[in-house]
């Protein structure tokens, strides 16, 4: 299907467009381009490189002009410390948040499910590095994926080991206040991982029972795994600290798949959500045009 | 499928009066790439005659799950009954002790459905009640194979409905598309398919468009409703129905999509129906 036809068919006419003629982004101080979004949607740092270039600080400036009040960068820990500090500074100056960055996400091996001192040492080492990164960049959240499940061990024991590791990690984070968000992923894209559902992650968070252990709810993954998005959000609300967005199928921007993102955003806004929604997805059209359409997609879904 | 009467609005005369204008506004030519039907049970006490007239005026082709003695009313308005009833949800084909009774009801329904020129008869797996899914699958296969030859002769499709066991139909066995598709493939007849209920499957497993694409050869009928709540398909729920309808069209599906949402309390139910029909008319 031609995506432009799909966009025309599925989007209401009333959305204030951040896109001017020929798909250019309106950046001349019009109300629609400078008005902040109602929620903190967070593009990744390099998302608007066709408009803003490759420098992350220029990207942040551009995003702020377009109304975004958050960014995210999964690879933040791998950046030079000086750059982490510059990013943090640029965000603070603009009252923008930095979404969760990846502290640990090794999909290739069993880790959290093992009662293993070496695993514990490794995880805590990574968390300590994550705390330093978070301090430099002014980030409140670090993301961890608890690795693969073990094919022989009873599920209850694996869950208990995950809980024990997370208790130790949460205690290590307590002084700094860094919140570790655990991410369940779908087993079609990532077969073999331990953590897949919201209720399972909620179970772990309740067992850990610490403010530094929460959930990042990736709606793309959860729509594939189990659907029933809003009921699960409501049931696990007390433990959800962050969201990832992405439509399904395709993992592109809202409006390209089956998730009614406008209603979802309205729902969490009404619940008082103040956190970040990391736009962890692709875009359906390349280049500058695609970046403009991306902003338009979020403006449309934000017009609740 | 049939549920509580919560959300149904009484007072047919008043509703029809208020919806007359809607009927006029919506007496339009539909694109028709989706052949639409509606489940009568969601419109409770609405007299069938006036309801059928309204449905016809807004481009609906069928009113489902209506009893045979009422089919002449549908025909009078140029409508069919695209899905006819048979046995109950809980007591289904997964248990051999139910086979005689259920197959008797399915056979009787096939007979009448065929005579009327209608396409489909519904059936159900029944509840687990402690039974293993593999055993239930085997028993359903035995039952369906016993009756499907008759369905073939009569040019009627038997559709087993997928329902969610998480919320609405606790313990129902046919609650996963993969299980249902395995049954369809083992039966191996063009006259046995699944009724993919989009509401139920979004509650149970999500991943709607991908599932429809993967199992398109196993699906013979669709139902709709919003999630959560089982109400209108509009912006107050979590699915983007036009995208799902486009996906259905792209599979080459030429059966029916039945609106099975419960109009919200206080809404104009017929206007809600017209809005849903428009939304799904991609």
XYZ file of C-alpha atoms in Angstrom:
586
model
C 0.000 0.000 0.000
C 1.120 3.551 -0.719
C 1.870 5.030 2.653
C 0.801 8.526 1.707
C -2.656 7.220 0.799
C -2.775 5.372 4.092
C -1.821 8.538 5.983
C -4.507 10.554 4.194
C -7.087 7.899 4.924
C -6.346 7.329 8.552
C -5.482 10.767 9.913
C -8.190 13.280 10.782
C -8.097 16.561 8.902
C -7.891 18.680 11.996
C -4.321 17.874 13.035
C -2.145 20.965 13.199
C 0.621 20.210 10.730
C 4.230 20.770 11.566
C 4.908 20.236 7.898
C 4.858 22.927 5.275
C 4.963 22.710 1.495
C 6.963 19.909 -0.090
C 7.333 18.192 3.283
C 9.621 20.839 4.806
C 9.382 21.388 8.518
C 7.956 24.705 9.584
C 10.536 26.271 11.842
C 9.566 29.904 11.707
C 8.075 30.178 15.172
C 4.542 29.217 14.196
C 2.356 27.999 17.002
C 2.171 24.471 15.636
C 5.928 24.008 15.374
C 6.960 25.518 18.744
C 4.070 24.340 20.895
C 5.399 21.600 23.164
C 3.798 18.197 22.796
C 1.467 17.193 25.601
C 3.674 14.206 26.414
C 7.447 13.798 26.417
C 7.890 11.836 23.177
C 11.601 11.231 22.834
C 13.210 10.869 19.404
C 16.585 9.184 19.381
C 19.519 11.551 19.123
C 20.222 11.049 15.430
C 16.612 10.915 14.271
C 16.552 14.270 12.486
C 19.998 14.222 10.935
C 18.640 15.225 7.528
C 17.317 18.433 9.035
C 19.819 19.104 11.804
C 23.007 17.357 10.782
C 24.960 14.779 12.760
C 25.928 16.798 15.799
C 23.819 15.608 18.754
C 23.549 19.096 20.220
C 22.203 20.498 16.936
C 19.767 17.588 16.948
C 18.601 18.471 20.448
C 18.099 22.107 19.441
C 16.060 21.061 16.436
C 13.925 18.665 18.440
C 13.210 21.328 21.020
C 12.127 23.719 18.268
C 9.741 21.076 16.995
C 8.107 20.741 20.407
C 9.819 17.629 21.739
C 10.746 17.768 25.400
C 12.784 14.585 25.607
C 15.301 12.544 23.641
C 16.734 9.099 24.119
C 19.967 7.369 23.211
C 20.295 3.619 23.716
C 24.040 3.845 23.117
C 24.731 6.651 25.591
C 27.049 4.534 27.752
C 29.376 4.027 24.815
C 29.812 7.739 24.133
C 32.807 9.696 25.467
C 32.176 11.162 28.934
C 32.645 14.691 27.637
C 29.898 14.192 25.091
C 27.615 12.668 27.731
C 28.098 15.835 29.768
C 27.472 18.103 26.781
C 24.252 16.232 25.997
C 23.142 16.553 29.601
C 23.903 20.259 29.620
C 22.016 20.900 26.367
C 18.978 19.062 27.706
C 19.022 20.832 31.075
C 19.152 24.210 29.364
C 15.993 23.335 27.502
C 14.169 21.515 30.318
C 14.249 18.298 28.319
C 14.461 14.788 29.722
C 16.771 12.019 28.631
C 14.995 8.687 28.318
C 16.388 5.362 29.548
C 19.712 4.320 28.037
C 20.858 0.713 27.778
C 22.982 -0.548 30.648
C 22.659 -4.238 29.833
C 20.896 -6.034 26.984
C 22.795 -9.155 26.021
C 20.290 -11.282 24.099
C 22.833 -14.030 23.503
C 23.283 -15.566 26.932
C 21.732 -16.538 30.231
C 22.582 -14.093 32.973
C 19.921 -12.893 35.406
C 18.329 -16.363 35.538
C 21.511 -17.875 36.988
C 22.392 -17.906 40.659
C 25.979 -17.049 39.867
C 28.423 -14.790 41.689
C 30.289 -13.911 38.480
C 27.038 -12.825 36.875
C 26.255 -10.692 39.901
C 29.709 -9.095 39.799
C 29.399 -8.372 36.090
C 25.929 -6.873 36.404
C 26.878 -4.670 39.327
C 29.958 -3.479 37.464
C 27.834 -2.462 34.525
C 25.332 -0.756 36.802
C 28.119 1.260 38.450
C 29.232 2.430 34.987
C 25.630 3.205 34.203
C 25.310 5.316 37.338
C 28.335 7.373 36.264
C 26.905 7.814 32.780
C 23.556 8.849 34.233
C 25.227 11.439 36.478
C 27.149 12.959 33.591
C 24.151 13.128 31.302
C 21.512 13.913 33.898
C 19.501 10.808 33.122
C 17.091 9.262 35.613
C 16.677 5.802 34.058
C 18.848 2.924 32.886
C 17.488 0.012 30.884
C 18.249 -3.651 31.404
C 17.018 -6.744 29.615
C 17.528 -9.801 31.833
C 18.952 -12.076 29.131
C 17.887 -15.555 28.029
C 15.975 -18.167 29.975
C 17.481 -21.499 30.975
C 15.929 -24.509 29.288
C 16.399 -26.916 32.178
C 15.772 -24.923 35.330
C 12.240 -24.634 36.729
C 10.730 -21.286 35.904
C 10.144 -20.405 39.534
C 13.842 -20.674 40.350
C 14.811 -18.573 37.344
C 12.360 -15.892 38.431
C 13.741 -15.985 41.975
C 17.286 -15.485 40.668
C 16.173 -12.519 38.550
C 14.524 -11.011 41.621
C 17.663 -11.483 43.746
C 19.921 -9.882 41.143
C 17.506 -6.974 40.805
C 17.403 -6.471 44.569
C 21.180 -6.130 44.609
C 21.082 -3.814 41.596
C 18.348 -1.654 43.093
C 20.323 -1.293 46.319
C 23.376 -0.279 44.319
C 21.293 2.417 42.624
C 19.656 3.716 45.759
C 22.156 6.399 46.603
C 22.191 7.896 43.126
C 18.472 7.354 42.605
C 18.996 5.835 39.154
C 15.887 3.817 38.253
C 16.530 0.572 36.408
C 13.717 -0.180 33.964
C 13.321 -3.796 32.890
C 12.120 -4.363 29.348
C 10.083 -7.394 28.232
C 10.541 -8.192 24.541
C 8.516 -10.229 22.062
C 9.674 -13.740 21.291
C 9.030 -13.505 17.577
C 11.800 -10.965 17.076
C 13.855 -12.176 20.056
C 13.221 -15.837 20.774
C 14.680 -17.297 23.940
C 14.546 -14.294 26.260
C 13.348 -14.644 29.837
C 11.199 -11.529 30.088
C 8.254 -11.270 27.720
C 5.054 -10.040 29.367
C 3.991 -7.053 31.421
C 2.481 -9.168 34.181
C 5.716 -11.139 34.484
C 7.754 -7.934 34.767
C 5.247 -6.522 37.237
C 5.626 -9.676 39.318
C 9.395 -9.160 39.466
C 9.091 -5.479 40.340
C 6.653 -6.205 43.132
C 8.931 -8.894 44.472
C 11.932 -6.546 44.386
C 9.725 -3.824 45.861
C 12.199 -0.969 45.388
C 11.783 2.427 43.719
C 14.882 1.731 41.625
C 13.321 -1.303 39.898
C 10.557 -0.524 37.386
C 9.197 -1.424 33.965
C 9.717 0.083 30.522
C 6.646 -0.895 28.513
C 7.520 -1.214 24.828
C 4.151 -1.114 23.114
C 5.428 -2.609 19.854
C 6.814 -5.636 21.708
C 3.731 -5.955 23.877
C 1.309 -5.731 20.958
C 3.110 -8.685 19.404
C 3.390 -10.659 22.643
C -0.042 -10.232 24.154
C -2.090 -7.270 22.892
C -4.528 -6.025 25.537
C -2.352 -2.922 25.875
C -4.488 -0.564 27.928
C -5.712 -3.147 30.467
C -2.106 -4.226 31.071
C -0.953 -0.636 31.434
C -3.679 -0.007 33.982
C -2.926 -3.199 35.905
C 0.824 -2.532 36.068
C 0.657 1.259 36.315
C 2.377 1.500 39.691
C 5.513 -0.153 38.302
C 5.707 1.425 34.837
C 8.329 4.177 34.680
C 8.786 4.518 30.944
C 7.394 3.593 27.535
C 8.717 2.773 24.110
C 6.571 3.422 21.074
C 6.447 1.792 17.651
C 3.502 0.616 15.594
C 2.833 -2.981 14.651
C 3.361 -4.504 12.184
C 6.506 -2.896 10.884
C 7.796 -1.064 13.973
C 7.448 2.324 12.341
C 5.825 5.557 13.441
C 2.267 5.721 14.837
C -0.356 5.547 12.121
C 1.391 2.878 10.082
C -0.070 -0.131 11.875
C -2.826 -1.382 14.137
C -2.217 0.507 17.387
C -4.514 3.446 18.096
C -1.736 5.620 19.488
C -3.809 8.745 19.843
C -6.120 7.005 22.257
C -3.234 5.393 24.051
C -1.476 8.761 24.543
C -4.712 10.321 25.737
C -5.177 7.490 28.205
C -1.782 7.815 29.856
C -1.977 11.595 29.792
C -5.238 11.383 31.704
C -3.537 9.088 34.188
C -1.000 11.839 34.817
C 2.004 10.281 33.121
C 5.023 12.587 33.334
C 7.734 10.290 32.051
C 9.280 9.741 28.665
C 8.054 7.798 25.630
C 11.082 6.732 23.627
C 10.333 6.607 19.912
C 12.149 3.332 19.435
C 11.027 2.670 15.895
C 11.860 3.260 12.263
C 10.185 5.654 9.872
C 8.339 4.633 6.776
C 9.723 7.267 4.448
C 13.378 8.167 4.210
C 15.180 11.473 4.191
C 13.905 14.894 5.159
C 10.414 14.078 4.007
C 10.246 11.096 6.323
C 11.434 13.174 9.270
C 8.711 15.745 8.575
C 6.082 13.040 8.304
C 7.312 11.588 11.574
C 6.695 14.888 13.354
C 3.303 15.132 11.702
C 2.430 11.617 12.890
C 3.189 12.537 16.490
C 1.351 15.860 16.191
C -1.667 13.956 14.976
C -1.542 11.460 17.824
C -0.865 14.231 20.324
C -4.010 16.117 19.297
C -6.229 14.398 21.831
C -20.191 -13.892 21.291
C -23.443 -13.556 23.224
C -22.771 -11.798 26.492
C -24.482 -9.644 29.078
C -26.947 -6.946 28.196
C -24.782 -4.272 29.791
C -24.506 -1.272 27.495
C -27.594 -2.059 25.447
C -29.931 0.886 25.057
C -33.667 0.307 25.307
C -36.428 2.266 23.613
C -36.317 1.220 19.998
C -38.839 3.753 18.763
C -36.940 6.722 20.126
C -33.653 5.394 18.848
C -34.978 4.788 15.398
C -36.455 8.286 15.347
C -33.156 9.861 16.286
C -31.326 7.719 13.807
C -33.586 8.427 10.855
C -31.428 11.373 9.938
C -28.365 9.185 10.214
C -29.997 6.620 7.960
C -30.535 9.318 5.344
C -27.013 10.680 5.708
C -25.516 7.216 5.508
C -27.637 5.858 2.640
C -24.526 6.022 0.556
C -22.717 3.750 -1.762
C -20.080 1.831 0.175
C -16.733 0.998 -1.353
C -17.692 -2.548 -0.519
C -14.218 -4.074 -0.361
C -15.274 -5.250 3.098
C -18.652 -6.989 3.118
C -20.146 -5.949 6.425
C -22.468 -7.747 8.760
C -23.735 -7.016 12.264
C -24.507 -9.229 15.232
C -28.106 -8.669 16.310
C -27.493 -9.470 19.969
C -25.660 -6.157 20.397
C -28.892 -4.316 19.557
C -31.062 -6.113 22.053
C -34.631 -5.003 21.923
C -34.536 -3.315 18.538
C -37.352 -4.767 16.412
C -35.674 -6.804 13.731
C -37.726 -5.422 10.861
C -36.800 -1.779 11.413
C -33.249 -2.734 12.393
C -32.809 -4.693 9.178
C -34.190 -1.779 7.168
C -31.679 0.530 8.793
C -28.807 -1.879 8.201
C -29.682 -2.175 4.552
C -29.776 1.606 4.237
C -26.225 1.985 5.548
C -24.716 -0.686 3.378
C -24.702 -3.660 5.734
C -25.271 -6.951 3.921
C -26.108 -9.288 6.780
C -27.481 -9.565 10.288
C -25.899 -12.485 12.126
C -26.892 -15.004 14.731
C -30.579 -14.546 14.060
C -32.987 -17.459 14.434
C -34.362 -19.192 11.326
C -37.944 -18.015 11.888
C -36.671 -14.453 11.488
C -34.734 -14.997 8.288
C -37.662 -14.006 6.059
C -37.491 -10.560 7.653
C -33.855 -10.245 6.614
C -34.602 -11.413 3.108
C -37.391 -8.888 2.819
C -34.728 -6.187 3.197
C -32.275 -7.837 0.865
C -30.101 -9.092 3.693
C -28.713 -12.479 4.605
C -27.677 -14.092 7.874
C -23.959 -14.543 7.261
C -23.388 -16.572 10.435
C -26.044 -18.874 11.873
C -26.139 -20.469 15.318
C -25.647 -24.040 16.403
C -24.576 -25.338 19.834
C -23.395 -23.494 22.949
C -19.990 -22.018 23.690
C -19.078 -23.964 26.800
C -20.322 -27.378 25.721
C -18.388 -27.925 22.534
C -16.540 -30.260 20.257
C -13.475 -30.804 22.447
C -15.285 -33.496 24.422
C -16.406 -36.717 22.753
C -19.416 -36.959 25.049
C -20.704 -33.727 23.473
C -20.281 -34.843 19.889
C -23.683 -36.394 19.338
C -25.560 -33.389 20.617
C -23.332 -30.713 19.087
C -23.038 -32.392 15.714
C -26.787 -32.860 15.670
C -27.255 -29.146 16.185
C -24.610 -28.262 13.619
C -26.175 -30.617 11.078
C -29.618 -29.125 11.613
C -28.204 -25.654 11.228
C -26.297 -26.582 8.072
C -29.518 -27.937 6.600
C -31.476 -24.744 7.242
C -28.578 -22.437 6.392
C -28.059 -24.145 3.060
C -31.751 -24.084 2.252
C -31.772 -20.358 2.861
C -28.692 -19.835 0.709
C -26.635 -18.493 3.613
C -22.892 -19.145 3.855
C -21.763 -20.029 7.402
C -22.596 -21.929 10.578
C -20.809 -21.219 13.844
C -19.337 -23.792 16.202
C -17.205 -23.762 19.349
C -14.462 -25.777 20.972
C -16.034 -25.730 24.401
C -14.201 -25.137 27.677
C -11.105 -26.951 28.824
C -12.488 -28.110 32.198
C -9.121 -29.674 32.883
C -8.601 -31.146 29.426
C -5.253 -30.869 27.694
C -5.276 -28.712 24.550
C -3.792 -31.481 22.418
C -6.531 -33.888 23.450
C -9.152 -31.236 22.800
C -7.654 -30.575 19.391
C -7.825 -34.255 18.526
C -11.444 -34.508 19.661
C -12.421 -31.415 17.688
C -10.729 -32.851 14.633
C -12.729 -36.056 14.965
C -15.980 -34.133 15.330
C -15.402 -31.693 12.502
C -14.288 -34.438 10.118
C -17.526 -36.243 10.869
C -19.677 -33.288 9.775
C -17.596 -31.376 7.249
C -18.466 -33.696 4.366
C -22.092 -32.771 4.898
C -21.150 -29.101 4.977
C -19.337 -29.549 1.670
C -22.393 -31.157 0.113
C -24.568 -28.333 1.331
C -22.122 -25.613 0.325
C -21.929 -24.211 3.858
C -18.803 -23.284 5.783
C -18.454 -24.267 9.446
C -16.582 -21.597 11.422
C -15.134 -22.235 14.868
C -14.964 -18.992 16.785
C -11.806 -17.802 18.527
C -12.720 -16.293 21.903
C -10.560 -14.863 24.679
C -10.256 -16.898 27.841
C -8.551 -14.051 29.720
C -11.633 -12.021 30.441
C -14.893 -12.881 28.671
C -14.905 -16.674 28.273
C -12.847 -18.177 31.037
C -11.446 -21.609 30.272
C -12.531 -21.606 26.606
C -10.171 -23.832 24.630
C -10.107 -22.247 21.155
C -8.430 -19.109 22.467
C -5.284 -19.107 20.326
C -5.142 -18.635 16.582
C -2.324 -21.126 16.202
C -4.398 -23.839 17.922
C -7.365 -23.064 15.693
C -5.238 -22.973 12.563
C -3.729 -26.347 13.431
C -7.258 -27.727 13.652
C -8.202 -26.199 10.297
C -5.128 -27.690 8.642
C -5.686 -31.129 10.139
C -9.319 -31.178 9.018
C -8.127 -30.148 5.564
C -11.486 -29.045 4.156
C -12.352 -25.776 2.436
C -15.602 -25.861 4.421
C -14.035 -25.539 7.850
C -12.439 -22.290 8.922
C -11.990 -20.022 11.910
C -14.078 -17.072 12.962
C -11.320 -14.617 13.872
C -12.820 -12.244 16.406
C -10.561 -9.193 16.405
C -11.746 -8.013 19.848
C -11.230 -11.399 21.460
C -7.847 -11.953 19.877
C -6.553 -8.487 20.739
C -7.438 -9.228 24.363
C -5.876 -12.686 24.208
C -2.806 -12.403 22.033
C -2.492 -9.094 20.126
C -0.487 -8.920 16.907
C -3.667 -8.745 14.879
C -2.500 -7.793 11.387
C 0.445 -10.176 11.429
C -1.825 -12.993 12.587
C -4.405 -12.256 9.909
C -1.692 -12.283 7.248
C -0.126 -15.491 8.539
C -3.357 -17.416 8.955
C -5.450 -15.874 6.190
C -6.050 -19.290 4.643
C -7.583 -20.497 7.912
C -10.023 -17.620 8.468
C -13.570 -17.668 7.136
C -15.210 -14.794 9.016
C -14.326 -11.822 11.201
C -15.898 -10.032 14.129
C -15.039 -6.610 15.553
C -15.274 -4.618 18.793
C -13.130 -2.061 20.602
C -10.533 -2.977 23.216
C -10.863 -2.491 26.127
C -14.557 -2.474 26.775
C -15.966 -4.258 23.717
C -17.583 -0.991 22.634
C -17.287 1.210 19.538
C -14.294 0.976 17.191
C -13.487 4.640 17.547
C -10.672 6.706 19.053
C -11.607 5.600 22.561
C -10.001 2.184 22.212
C -6.570 0.799 21.324
C -6.901 -0.609 17.790
C -6.707 1.276 14.502
C -9.490 -0.544 12.682
C -8.984 0.949 9.200
C -5.469 -0.522 9.169
C -6.831 -3.919 10.155
C -9.545 -3.749 7.500
C -6.964 -2.863 4.854
C -4.931 -5.853 5.904
C -8.015 -8.065 5.547
C -8.690 -6.703 2.065
C -5.081 -7.325 1.073
C -5.413 -11.009 1.996
C -8.062 -11.357 -0.715
C -10.749 -12.204 1.823
C -14.218 -12.192 0.286
C -16.291 -13.227 3.296
C -17.983 -11.062 5.915
C -16.833 -8.841 8.753
C -19.443 -8.764 11.509
C -19.711 -5.727 13.774
C -20.009 -7.202 17.253
C -19.449 -4.222 19.521
C -21.788 -3.163 22.292
C -22.817 0.481 21.833
C -21.903 2.498 24.886
C -24.579 3.380 27.405
C -26.011 6.737 26.518
C -24.897 6.620 22.890
C -27.142 6.422 19.860
C -26.527 2.758 19.007
C -27.569 3.003 15.390
C -25.356 6.029 14.841
C -22.516 4.065 16.425
C -23.187 1.236 14.020
C -23.174 3.589 11.050
C -19.895 5.107 12.229
C -18.305 1.681 12.562
C -19.489 0.684 9.107
C -17.990 3.865 7.682
C -14.721 3.299 9.542
C -14.411 -0.235 8.206
C -15.401 0.690 4.662
C -11.812 1.051 3.483
